[in-house]
PDB file of C-alpha atoms in Angstrom:
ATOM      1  CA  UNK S   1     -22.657  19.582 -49.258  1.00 39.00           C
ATOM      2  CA  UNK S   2     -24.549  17.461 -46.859  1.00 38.00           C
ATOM      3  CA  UNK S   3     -22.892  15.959 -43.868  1.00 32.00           C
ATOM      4  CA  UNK S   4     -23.408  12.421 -45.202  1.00 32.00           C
ATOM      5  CA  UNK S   5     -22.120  13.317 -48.507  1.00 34.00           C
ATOM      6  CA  UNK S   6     -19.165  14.118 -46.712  1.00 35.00           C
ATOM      7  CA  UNK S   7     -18.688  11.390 -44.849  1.00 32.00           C
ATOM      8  CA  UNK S   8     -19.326   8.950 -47.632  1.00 34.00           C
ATOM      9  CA  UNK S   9     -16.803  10.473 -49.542  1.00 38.00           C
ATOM     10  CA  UNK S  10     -14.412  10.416 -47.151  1.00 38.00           C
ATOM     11  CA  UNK S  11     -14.653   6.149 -46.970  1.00 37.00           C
ATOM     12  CA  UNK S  12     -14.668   6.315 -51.250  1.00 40.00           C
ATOM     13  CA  UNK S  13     -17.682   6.059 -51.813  1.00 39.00           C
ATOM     14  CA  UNK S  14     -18.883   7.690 -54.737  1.00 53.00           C
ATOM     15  CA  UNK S  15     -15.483   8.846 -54.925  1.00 76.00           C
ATOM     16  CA  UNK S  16     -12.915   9.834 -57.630  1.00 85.00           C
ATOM     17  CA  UNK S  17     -11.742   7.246 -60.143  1.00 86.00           C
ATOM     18  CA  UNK S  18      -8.280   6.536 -61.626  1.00 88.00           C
ATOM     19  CA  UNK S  19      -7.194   4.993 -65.607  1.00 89.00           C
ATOM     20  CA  UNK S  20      -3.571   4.639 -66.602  1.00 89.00           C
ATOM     21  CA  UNK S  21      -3.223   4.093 -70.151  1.00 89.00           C
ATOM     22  CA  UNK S  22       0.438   2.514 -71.409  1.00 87.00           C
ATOM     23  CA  UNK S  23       1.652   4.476 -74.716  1.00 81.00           C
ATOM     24  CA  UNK S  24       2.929   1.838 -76.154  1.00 86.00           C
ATOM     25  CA  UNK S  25       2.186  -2.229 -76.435  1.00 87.00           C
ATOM     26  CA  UNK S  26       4.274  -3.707 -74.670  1.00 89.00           C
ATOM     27  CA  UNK S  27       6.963  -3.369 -72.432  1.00 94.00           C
ATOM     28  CA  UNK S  28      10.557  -4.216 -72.858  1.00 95.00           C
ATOM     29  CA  UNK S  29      13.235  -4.366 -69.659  1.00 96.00           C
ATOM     30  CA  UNK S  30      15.846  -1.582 -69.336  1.00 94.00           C
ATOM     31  CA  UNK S  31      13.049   0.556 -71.445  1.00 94.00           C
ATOM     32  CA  UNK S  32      11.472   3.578 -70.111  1.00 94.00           C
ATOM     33  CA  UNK S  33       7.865   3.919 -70.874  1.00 93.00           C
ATOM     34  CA  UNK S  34       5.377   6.834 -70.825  1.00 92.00           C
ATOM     35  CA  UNK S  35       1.821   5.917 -69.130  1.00 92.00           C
ATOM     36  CA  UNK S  36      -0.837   8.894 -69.474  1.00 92.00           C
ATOM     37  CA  UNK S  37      -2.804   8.811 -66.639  1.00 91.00           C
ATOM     38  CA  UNK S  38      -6.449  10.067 -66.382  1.00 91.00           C
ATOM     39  CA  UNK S  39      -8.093  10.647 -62.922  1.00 91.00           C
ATOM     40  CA  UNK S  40     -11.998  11.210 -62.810  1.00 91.00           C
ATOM     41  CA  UNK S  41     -13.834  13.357 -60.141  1.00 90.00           C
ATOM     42  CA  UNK S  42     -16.877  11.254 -58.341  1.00 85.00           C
ATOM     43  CA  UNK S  43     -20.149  12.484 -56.515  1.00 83.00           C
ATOM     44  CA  UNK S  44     -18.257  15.019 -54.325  1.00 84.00           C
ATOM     45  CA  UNK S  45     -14.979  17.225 -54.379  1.00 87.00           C
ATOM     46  CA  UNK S  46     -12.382  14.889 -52.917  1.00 87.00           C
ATOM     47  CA  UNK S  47      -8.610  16.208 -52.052  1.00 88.00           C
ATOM     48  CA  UNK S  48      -5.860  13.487 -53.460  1.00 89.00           C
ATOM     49  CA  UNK S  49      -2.516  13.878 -51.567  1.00 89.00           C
ATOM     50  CA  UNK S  50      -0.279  11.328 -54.099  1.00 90.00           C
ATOM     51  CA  UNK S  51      -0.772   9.296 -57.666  1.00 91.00           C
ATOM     52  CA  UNK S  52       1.225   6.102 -56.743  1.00 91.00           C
ATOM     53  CA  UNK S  53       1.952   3.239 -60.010  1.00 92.00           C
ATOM     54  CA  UNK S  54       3.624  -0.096 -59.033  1.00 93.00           C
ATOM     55  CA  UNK S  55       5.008  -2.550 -61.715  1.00 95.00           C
ATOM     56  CA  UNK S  56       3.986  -6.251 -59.599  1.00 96.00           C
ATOM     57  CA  UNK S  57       4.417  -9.603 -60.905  1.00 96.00           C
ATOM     58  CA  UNK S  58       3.232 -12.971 -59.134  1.00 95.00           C
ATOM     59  CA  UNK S  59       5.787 -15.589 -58.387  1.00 95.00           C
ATOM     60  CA  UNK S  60       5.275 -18.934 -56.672  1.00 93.00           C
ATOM     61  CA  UNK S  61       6.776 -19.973 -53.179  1.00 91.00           C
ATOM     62  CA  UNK S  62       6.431 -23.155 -51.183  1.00 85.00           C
ATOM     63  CA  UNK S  63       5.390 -23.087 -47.984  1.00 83.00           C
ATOM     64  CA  UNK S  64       4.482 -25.753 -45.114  1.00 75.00           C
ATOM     65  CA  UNK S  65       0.612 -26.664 -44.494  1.00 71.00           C
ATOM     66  CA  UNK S  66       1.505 -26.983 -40.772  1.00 66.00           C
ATOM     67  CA  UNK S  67       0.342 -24.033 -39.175  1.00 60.00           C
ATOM     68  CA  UNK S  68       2.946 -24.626 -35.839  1.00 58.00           C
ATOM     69  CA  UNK S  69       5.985 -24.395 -37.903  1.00 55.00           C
ATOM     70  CA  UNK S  70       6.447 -28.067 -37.788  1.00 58.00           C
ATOM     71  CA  UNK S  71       9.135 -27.954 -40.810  1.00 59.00           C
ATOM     72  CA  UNK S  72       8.416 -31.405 -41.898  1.00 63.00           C
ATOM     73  CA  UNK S  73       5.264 -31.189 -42.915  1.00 64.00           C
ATOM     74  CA  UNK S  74       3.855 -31.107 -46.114  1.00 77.00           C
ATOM     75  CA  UNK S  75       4.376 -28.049 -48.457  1.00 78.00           C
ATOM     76  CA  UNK S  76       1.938 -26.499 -50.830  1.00 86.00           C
ATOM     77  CA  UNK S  77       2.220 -24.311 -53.584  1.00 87.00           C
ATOM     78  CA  UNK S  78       0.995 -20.697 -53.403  1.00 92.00           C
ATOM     79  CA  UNK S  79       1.016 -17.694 -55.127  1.00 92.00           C
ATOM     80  CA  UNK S  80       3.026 -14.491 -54.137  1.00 94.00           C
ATOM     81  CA  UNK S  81       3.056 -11.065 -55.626  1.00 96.00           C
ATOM     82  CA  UNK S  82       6.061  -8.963 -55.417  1.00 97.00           C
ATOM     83  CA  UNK S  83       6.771  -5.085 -56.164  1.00 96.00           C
ATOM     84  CA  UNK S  84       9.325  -4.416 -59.030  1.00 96.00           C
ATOM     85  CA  UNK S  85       9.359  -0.932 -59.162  1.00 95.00           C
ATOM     86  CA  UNK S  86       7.301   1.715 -57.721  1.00 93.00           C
ATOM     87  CA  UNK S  87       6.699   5.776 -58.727  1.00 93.00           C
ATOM     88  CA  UNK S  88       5.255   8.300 -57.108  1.00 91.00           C
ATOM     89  CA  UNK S  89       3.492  11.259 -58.372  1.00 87.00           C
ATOM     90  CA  UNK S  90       3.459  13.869 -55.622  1.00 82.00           C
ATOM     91  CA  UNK S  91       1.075  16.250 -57.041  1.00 77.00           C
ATOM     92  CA  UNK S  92      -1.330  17.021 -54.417  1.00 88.00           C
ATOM     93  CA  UNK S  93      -5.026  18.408 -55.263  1.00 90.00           C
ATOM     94  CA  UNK S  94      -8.629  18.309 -55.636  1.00 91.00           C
ATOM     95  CA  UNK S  95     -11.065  16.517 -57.994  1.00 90.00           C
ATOM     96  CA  UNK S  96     -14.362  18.320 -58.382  1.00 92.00           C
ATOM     97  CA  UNK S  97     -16.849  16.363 -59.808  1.00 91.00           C
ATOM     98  CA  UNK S  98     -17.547  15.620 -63.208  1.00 89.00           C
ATOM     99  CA  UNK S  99     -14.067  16.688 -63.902  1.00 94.00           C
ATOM    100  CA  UNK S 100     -11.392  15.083 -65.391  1.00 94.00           C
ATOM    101  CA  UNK S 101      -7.293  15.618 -64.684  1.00 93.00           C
ATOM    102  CA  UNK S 102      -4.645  14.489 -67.186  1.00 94.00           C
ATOM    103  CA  UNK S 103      -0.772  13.310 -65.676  1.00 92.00           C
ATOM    104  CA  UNK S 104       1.949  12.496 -67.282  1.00 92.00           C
ATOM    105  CA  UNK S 105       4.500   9.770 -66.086  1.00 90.00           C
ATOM    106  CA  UNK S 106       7.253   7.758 -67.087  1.00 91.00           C
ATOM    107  CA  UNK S 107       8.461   4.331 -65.767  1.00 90.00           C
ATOM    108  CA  UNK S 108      11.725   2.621 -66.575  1.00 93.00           C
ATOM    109  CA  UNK S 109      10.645  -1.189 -66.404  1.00 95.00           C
ATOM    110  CA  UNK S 110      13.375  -2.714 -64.057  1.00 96.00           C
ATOM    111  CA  UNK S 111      15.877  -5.763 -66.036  1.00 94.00           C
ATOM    112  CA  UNK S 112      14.960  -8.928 -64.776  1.00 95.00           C
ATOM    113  CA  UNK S 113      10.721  -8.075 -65.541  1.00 96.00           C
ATOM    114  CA  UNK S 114       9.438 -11.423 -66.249  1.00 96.00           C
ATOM    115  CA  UNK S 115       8.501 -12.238 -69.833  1.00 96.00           C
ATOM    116  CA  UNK S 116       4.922 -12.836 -69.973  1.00 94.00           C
ATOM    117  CA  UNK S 117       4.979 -16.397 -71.125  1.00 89.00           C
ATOM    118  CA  UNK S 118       2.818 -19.146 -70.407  1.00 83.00           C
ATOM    119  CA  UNK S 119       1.876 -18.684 -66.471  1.00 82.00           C
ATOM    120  CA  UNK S 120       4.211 -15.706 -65.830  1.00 88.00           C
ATOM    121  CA  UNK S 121       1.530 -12.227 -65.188  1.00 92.00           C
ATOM    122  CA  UNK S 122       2.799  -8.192 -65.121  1.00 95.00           C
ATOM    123  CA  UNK S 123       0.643  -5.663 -64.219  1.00 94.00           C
ATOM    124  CA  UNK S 124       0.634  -1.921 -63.533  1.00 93.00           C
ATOM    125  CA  UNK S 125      -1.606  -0.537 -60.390  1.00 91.00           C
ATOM    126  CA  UNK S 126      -2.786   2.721 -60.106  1.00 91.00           C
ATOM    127  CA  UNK S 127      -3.693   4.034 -57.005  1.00 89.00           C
ATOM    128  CA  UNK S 128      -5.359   7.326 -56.007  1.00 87.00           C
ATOM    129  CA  UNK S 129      -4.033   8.121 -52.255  1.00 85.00           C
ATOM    130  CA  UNK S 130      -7.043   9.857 -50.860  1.00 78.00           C
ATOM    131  CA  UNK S 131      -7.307  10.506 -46.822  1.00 66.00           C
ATOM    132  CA  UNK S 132      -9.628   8.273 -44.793  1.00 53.00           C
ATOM    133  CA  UNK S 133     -10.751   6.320 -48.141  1.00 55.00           C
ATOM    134  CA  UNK S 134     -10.335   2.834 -49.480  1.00 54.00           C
ATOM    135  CA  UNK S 135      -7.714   3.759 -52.333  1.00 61.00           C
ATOM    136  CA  UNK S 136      -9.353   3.700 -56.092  1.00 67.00           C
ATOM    137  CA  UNK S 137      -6.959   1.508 -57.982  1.00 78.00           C
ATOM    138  CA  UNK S 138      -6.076   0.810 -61.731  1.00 82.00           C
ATOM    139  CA  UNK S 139      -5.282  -2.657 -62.154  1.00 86.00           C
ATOM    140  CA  UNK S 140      -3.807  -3.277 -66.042  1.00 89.00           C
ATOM    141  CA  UNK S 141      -2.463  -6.508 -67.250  1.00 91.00           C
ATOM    142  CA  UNK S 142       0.559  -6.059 -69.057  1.00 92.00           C
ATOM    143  CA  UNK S 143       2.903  -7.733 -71.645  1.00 93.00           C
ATOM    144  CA  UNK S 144       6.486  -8.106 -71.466  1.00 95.00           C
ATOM    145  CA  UNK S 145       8.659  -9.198 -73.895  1.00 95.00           C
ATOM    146  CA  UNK S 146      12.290 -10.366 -73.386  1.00 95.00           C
ATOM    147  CA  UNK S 147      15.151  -7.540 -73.947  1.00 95.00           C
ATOM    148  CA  UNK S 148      17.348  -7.792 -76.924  1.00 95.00           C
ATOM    149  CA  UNK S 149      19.825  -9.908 -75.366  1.00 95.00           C
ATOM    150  CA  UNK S 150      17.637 -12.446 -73.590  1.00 96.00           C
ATOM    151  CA  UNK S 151      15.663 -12.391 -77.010  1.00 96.00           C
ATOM    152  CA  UNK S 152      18.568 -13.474 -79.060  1.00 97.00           C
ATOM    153  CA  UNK S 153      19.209 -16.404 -76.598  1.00 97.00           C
ATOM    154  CA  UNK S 154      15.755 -17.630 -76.580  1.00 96.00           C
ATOM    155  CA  UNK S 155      15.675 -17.428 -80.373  1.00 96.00           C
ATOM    156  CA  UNK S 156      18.987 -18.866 -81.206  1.00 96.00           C
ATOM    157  CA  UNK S 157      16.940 -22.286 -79.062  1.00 96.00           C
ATOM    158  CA  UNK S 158      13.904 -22.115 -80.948  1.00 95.00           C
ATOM    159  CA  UNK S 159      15.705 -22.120 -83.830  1.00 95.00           C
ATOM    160  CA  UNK S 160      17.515 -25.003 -82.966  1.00 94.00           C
ATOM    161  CA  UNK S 161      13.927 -26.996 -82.563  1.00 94.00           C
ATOM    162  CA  UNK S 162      14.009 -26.142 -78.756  1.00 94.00           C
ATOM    163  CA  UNK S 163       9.990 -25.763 -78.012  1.00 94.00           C
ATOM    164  CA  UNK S 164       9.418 -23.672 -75.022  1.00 92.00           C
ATOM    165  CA  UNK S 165       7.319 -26.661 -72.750  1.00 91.00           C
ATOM    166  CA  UNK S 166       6.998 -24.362 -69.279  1.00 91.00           C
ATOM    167  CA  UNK S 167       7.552 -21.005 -68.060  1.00 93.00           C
ATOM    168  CA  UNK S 168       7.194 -19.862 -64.580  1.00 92.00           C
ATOM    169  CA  UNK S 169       8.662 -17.411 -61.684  1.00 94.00           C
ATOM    170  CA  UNK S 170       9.494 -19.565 -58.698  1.00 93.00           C
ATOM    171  CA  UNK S 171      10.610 -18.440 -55.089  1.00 93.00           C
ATOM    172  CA  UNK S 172      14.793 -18.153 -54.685  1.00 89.00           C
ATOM    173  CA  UNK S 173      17.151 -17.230 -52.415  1.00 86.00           C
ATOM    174  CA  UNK S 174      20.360 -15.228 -53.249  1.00 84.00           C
ATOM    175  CA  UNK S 175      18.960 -12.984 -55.641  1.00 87.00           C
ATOM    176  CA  UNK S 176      17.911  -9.099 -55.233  1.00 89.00           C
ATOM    177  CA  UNK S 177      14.499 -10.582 -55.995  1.00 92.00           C
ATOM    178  CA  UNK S 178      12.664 -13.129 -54.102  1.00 94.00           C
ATOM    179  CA  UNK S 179      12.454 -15.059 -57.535  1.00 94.00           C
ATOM    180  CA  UNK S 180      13.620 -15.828 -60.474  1.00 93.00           C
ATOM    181  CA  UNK S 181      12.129 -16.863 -64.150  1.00 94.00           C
ATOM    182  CA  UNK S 182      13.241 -20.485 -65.083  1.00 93.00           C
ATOM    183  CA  UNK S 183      12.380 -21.785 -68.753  1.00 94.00           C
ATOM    184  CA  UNK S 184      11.851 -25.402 -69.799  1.00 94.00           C
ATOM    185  CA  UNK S 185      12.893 -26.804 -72.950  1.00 94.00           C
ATOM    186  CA  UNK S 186      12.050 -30.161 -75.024  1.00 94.00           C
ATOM    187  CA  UNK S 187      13.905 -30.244 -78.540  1.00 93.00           C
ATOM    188  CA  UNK S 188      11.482 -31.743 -80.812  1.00 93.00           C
ATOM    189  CA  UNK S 189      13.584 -31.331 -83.961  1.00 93.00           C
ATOM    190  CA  UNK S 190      17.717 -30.143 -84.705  1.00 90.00           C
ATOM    191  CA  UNK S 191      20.815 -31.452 -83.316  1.00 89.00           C
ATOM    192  CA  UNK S 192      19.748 -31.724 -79.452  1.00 88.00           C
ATOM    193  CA  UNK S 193      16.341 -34.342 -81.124  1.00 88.00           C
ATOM    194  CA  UNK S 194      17.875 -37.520 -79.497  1.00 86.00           C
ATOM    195  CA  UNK S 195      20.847 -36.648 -77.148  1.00 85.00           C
ATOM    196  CA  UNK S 196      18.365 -34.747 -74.856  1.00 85.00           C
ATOM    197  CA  UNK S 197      15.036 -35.048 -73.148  1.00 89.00           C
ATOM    198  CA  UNK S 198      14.910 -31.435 -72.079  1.00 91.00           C
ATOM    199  CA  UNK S 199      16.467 -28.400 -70.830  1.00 91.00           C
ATOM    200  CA  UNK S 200      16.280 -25.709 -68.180  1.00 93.00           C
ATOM    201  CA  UNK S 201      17.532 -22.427 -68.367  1.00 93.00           C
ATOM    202  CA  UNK S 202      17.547 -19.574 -65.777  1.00 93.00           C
ATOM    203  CA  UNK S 203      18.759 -16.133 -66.649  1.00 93.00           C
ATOM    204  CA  UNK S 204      19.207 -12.743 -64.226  1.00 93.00           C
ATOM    205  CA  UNK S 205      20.424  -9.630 -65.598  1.00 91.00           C
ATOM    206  CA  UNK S 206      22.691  -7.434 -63.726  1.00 84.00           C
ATOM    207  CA  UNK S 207      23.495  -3.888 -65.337  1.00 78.00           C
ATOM    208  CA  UNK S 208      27.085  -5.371 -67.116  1.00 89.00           C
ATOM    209  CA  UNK S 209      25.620  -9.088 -68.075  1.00 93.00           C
ATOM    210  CA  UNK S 210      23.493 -11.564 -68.512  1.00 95.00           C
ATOM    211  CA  UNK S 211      24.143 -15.012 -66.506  1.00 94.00           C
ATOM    212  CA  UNK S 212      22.736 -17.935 -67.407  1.00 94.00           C
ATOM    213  CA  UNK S 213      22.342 -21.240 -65.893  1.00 93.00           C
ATOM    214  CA  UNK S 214      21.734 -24.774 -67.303  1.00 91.00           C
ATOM    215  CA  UNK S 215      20.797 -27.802 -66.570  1.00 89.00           C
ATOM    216  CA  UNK S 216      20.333 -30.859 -69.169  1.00 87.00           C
ATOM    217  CA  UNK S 217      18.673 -33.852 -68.932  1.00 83.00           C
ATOM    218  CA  UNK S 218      19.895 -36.774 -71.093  1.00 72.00           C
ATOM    219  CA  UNK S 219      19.500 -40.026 -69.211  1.00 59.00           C
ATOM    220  CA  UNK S 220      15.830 -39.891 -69.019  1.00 53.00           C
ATOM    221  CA  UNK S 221      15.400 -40.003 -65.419  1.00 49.00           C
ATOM    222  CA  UNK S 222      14.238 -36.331 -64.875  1.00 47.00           C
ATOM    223  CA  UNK S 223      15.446 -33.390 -64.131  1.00 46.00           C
ATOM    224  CA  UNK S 224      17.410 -33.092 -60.819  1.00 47.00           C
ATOM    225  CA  UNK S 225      16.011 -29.720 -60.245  1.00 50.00           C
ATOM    226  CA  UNK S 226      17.888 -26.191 -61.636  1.00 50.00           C
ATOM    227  CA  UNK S 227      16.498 -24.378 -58.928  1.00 50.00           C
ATOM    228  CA  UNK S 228      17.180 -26.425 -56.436  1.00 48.00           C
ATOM    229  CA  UNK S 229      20.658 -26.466 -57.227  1.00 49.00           C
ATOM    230  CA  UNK S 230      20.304 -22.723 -57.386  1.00 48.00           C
ATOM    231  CA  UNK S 231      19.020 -22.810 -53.749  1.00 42.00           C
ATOM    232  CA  UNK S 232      21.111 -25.444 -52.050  1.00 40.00           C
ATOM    233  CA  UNK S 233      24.858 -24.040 -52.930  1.00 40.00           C
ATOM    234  CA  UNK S 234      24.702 -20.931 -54.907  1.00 38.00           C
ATOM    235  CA  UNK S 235      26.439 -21.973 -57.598  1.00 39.00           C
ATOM    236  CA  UNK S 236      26.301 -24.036 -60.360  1.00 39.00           C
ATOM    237  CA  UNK S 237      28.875 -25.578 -62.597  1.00 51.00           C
ATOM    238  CA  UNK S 238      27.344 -24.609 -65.796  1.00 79.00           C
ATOM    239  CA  UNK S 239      26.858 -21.164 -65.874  1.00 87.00           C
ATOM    240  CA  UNK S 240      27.451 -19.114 -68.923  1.00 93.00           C
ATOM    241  CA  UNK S 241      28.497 -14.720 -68.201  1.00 94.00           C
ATOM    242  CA  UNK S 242      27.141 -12.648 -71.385  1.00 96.00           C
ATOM    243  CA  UNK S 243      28.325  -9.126 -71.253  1.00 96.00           C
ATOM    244  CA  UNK S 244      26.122  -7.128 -72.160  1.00 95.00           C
ATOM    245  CA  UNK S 245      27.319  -5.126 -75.501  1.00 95.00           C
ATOM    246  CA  UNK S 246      27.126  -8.210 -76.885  1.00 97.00           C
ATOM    247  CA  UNK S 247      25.115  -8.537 -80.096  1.00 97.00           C
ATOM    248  CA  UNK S 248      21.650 -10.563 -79.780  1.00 96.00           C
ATOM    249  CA  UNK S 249      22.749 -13.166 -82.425  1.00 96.00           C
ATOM    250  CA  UNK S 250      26.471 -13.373 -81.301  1.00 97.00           C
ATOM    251  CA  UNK S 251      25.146 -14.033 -77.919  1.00 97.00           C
ATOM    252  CA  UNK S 252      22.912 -16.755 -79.029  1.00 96.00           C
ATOM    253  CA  UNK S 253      25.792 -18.332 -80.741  1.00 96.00           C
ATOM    254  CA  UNK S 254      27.612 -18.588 -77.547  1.00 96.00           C
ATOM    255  CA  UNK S 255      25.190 -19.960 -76.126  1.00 96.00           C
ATOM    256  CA  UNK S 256      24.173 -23.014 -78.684  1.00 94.00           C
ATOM    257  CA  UNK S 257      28.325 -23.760 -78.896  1.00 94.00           C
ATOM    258  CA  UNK S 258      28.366 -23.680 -74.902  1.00 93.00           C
ATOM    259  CA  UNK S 259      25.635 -26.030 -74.814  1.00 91.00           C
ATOM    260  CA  UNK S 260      26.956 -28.347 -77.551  1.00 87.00           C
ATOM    261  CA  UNK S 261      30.379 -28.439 -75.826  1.00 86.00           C
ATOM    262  CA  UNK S 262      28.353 -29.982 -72.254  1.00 77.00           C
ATOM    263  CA  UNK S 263      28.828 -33.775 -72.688  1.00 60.00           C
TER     264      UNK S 263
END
């Protein structure tokens, strides 16, 4: 091999390539989940030292425009990724090229994934470590859908003519995450039509339960702000515990009669 050849190689260019390919359609929290992954050898022989996947999501944060740290400034939205869960296959070797390698893997999808509604975006990267090079990376846009339990909440709503309006990850405190998944409710039909202009629910799963937080608006005037209550104090009067061998319908019963004993 030529001495350029090498040293293009060596800063990825014409190097190997990397596809992960999810066995299944979409994921599920708490699930584990096998992803076959294919790497393909480039122009040259190229040694790989690790196969790294990471589960990301994006969340959004606020942040001050002032670049001195003057804290009362104006804040602007922007757009943060964060790592749920990362593997590591340590299988170090070489790629000739032309060839192909085949690598099996499995990921458990960490509770708490955010559901891929509305705004809310999952993906899987896969990343090639190769010495000296600019990392080829697998970028695949995933689906989540909620677990059973957080499914038989959000059902037992709809059901009750409680249209999903807004979905989105937003920037907390006080959580093992940096975020956490708030959805927005209007009922357009059922019980809640007239005594309610919306609701917001938060939910965060922890290994024995699923809490939930609510806040209702019935005067009107908008929403004082779930998550800011979430961030000033910590706590929240209405907060509902689930445990979680609870059955998906039984738990959206407890919700509906928690909500319609809040007046």
């Amino acid at each position: 091999m030529s001495f350029i050849k090498k040293t293009l190689a060596s800063f990825g260019v014409g190097s190997a390539r990397v596809d992960s390919i999810l066995q299944q359609e979409f994921l599920v929290p708490g699930e584990t989940v096998p992803v076959a992954i294919e790497v393909y050898g480039g122009a040259t022989a190229q040694d790989i030292d690790t196969i790294e996947l990471k589960l990301c999501c994006q969340y959004i944060d606020e942040e001050f425009e002032n670049k001195e740290g003057d804290r009362h400034g104006r804040k602007r939205k922007v757009k943060r990724t964060f790592t749920l869960a990362r593997w590591t296959l340590p299988n170090a070797f070489t790629i000739q090229p032309g060839e192909q390698r085949n690598f099996q893997a499995e990921i458990e999808v960490p509770w708490n994934t955010p559901v891929t509604i509305s705004d809310a975006k999952v993906w899987l990267e896969t990343g090639l470590d190769i010495s000296m090079a600019v990392d080829p990376t697998d970028k695949d846009i995933l689906t989540v859908r909620p677990d059973p339990l957080a499914d038989g909440v959000l059902s037992a709503l709809e059901e009750e003519g409680l249209r999903i309006r807004r979905v989105e990850c937003e920037a907390c405190d006080g959580f093992p995450m940096p975020f956490v998944q708030a959805f927005e409710f209007v009922p357009t039909t059922g019980p809640f039509h007239g005594r309610w202009r919306e609701l917001e629910i938060i939910t965060f799963r922890h290994g024995e339960r699923l809490d939930i937080w609510f806040e209702i608006d019935r005067q009107k005037q908008g929403m004082t702000g779930l998550l800011s209550g979430l961030l000033g104090t910590g706590k929240l009067h209405r907060q509902l515990p689930i445990p979680a061998d609870t059955a998906p319908d039984k738990a959206g019963k407890m919700v509906l009669e928690y909500l319609d004993a809040c007046e």
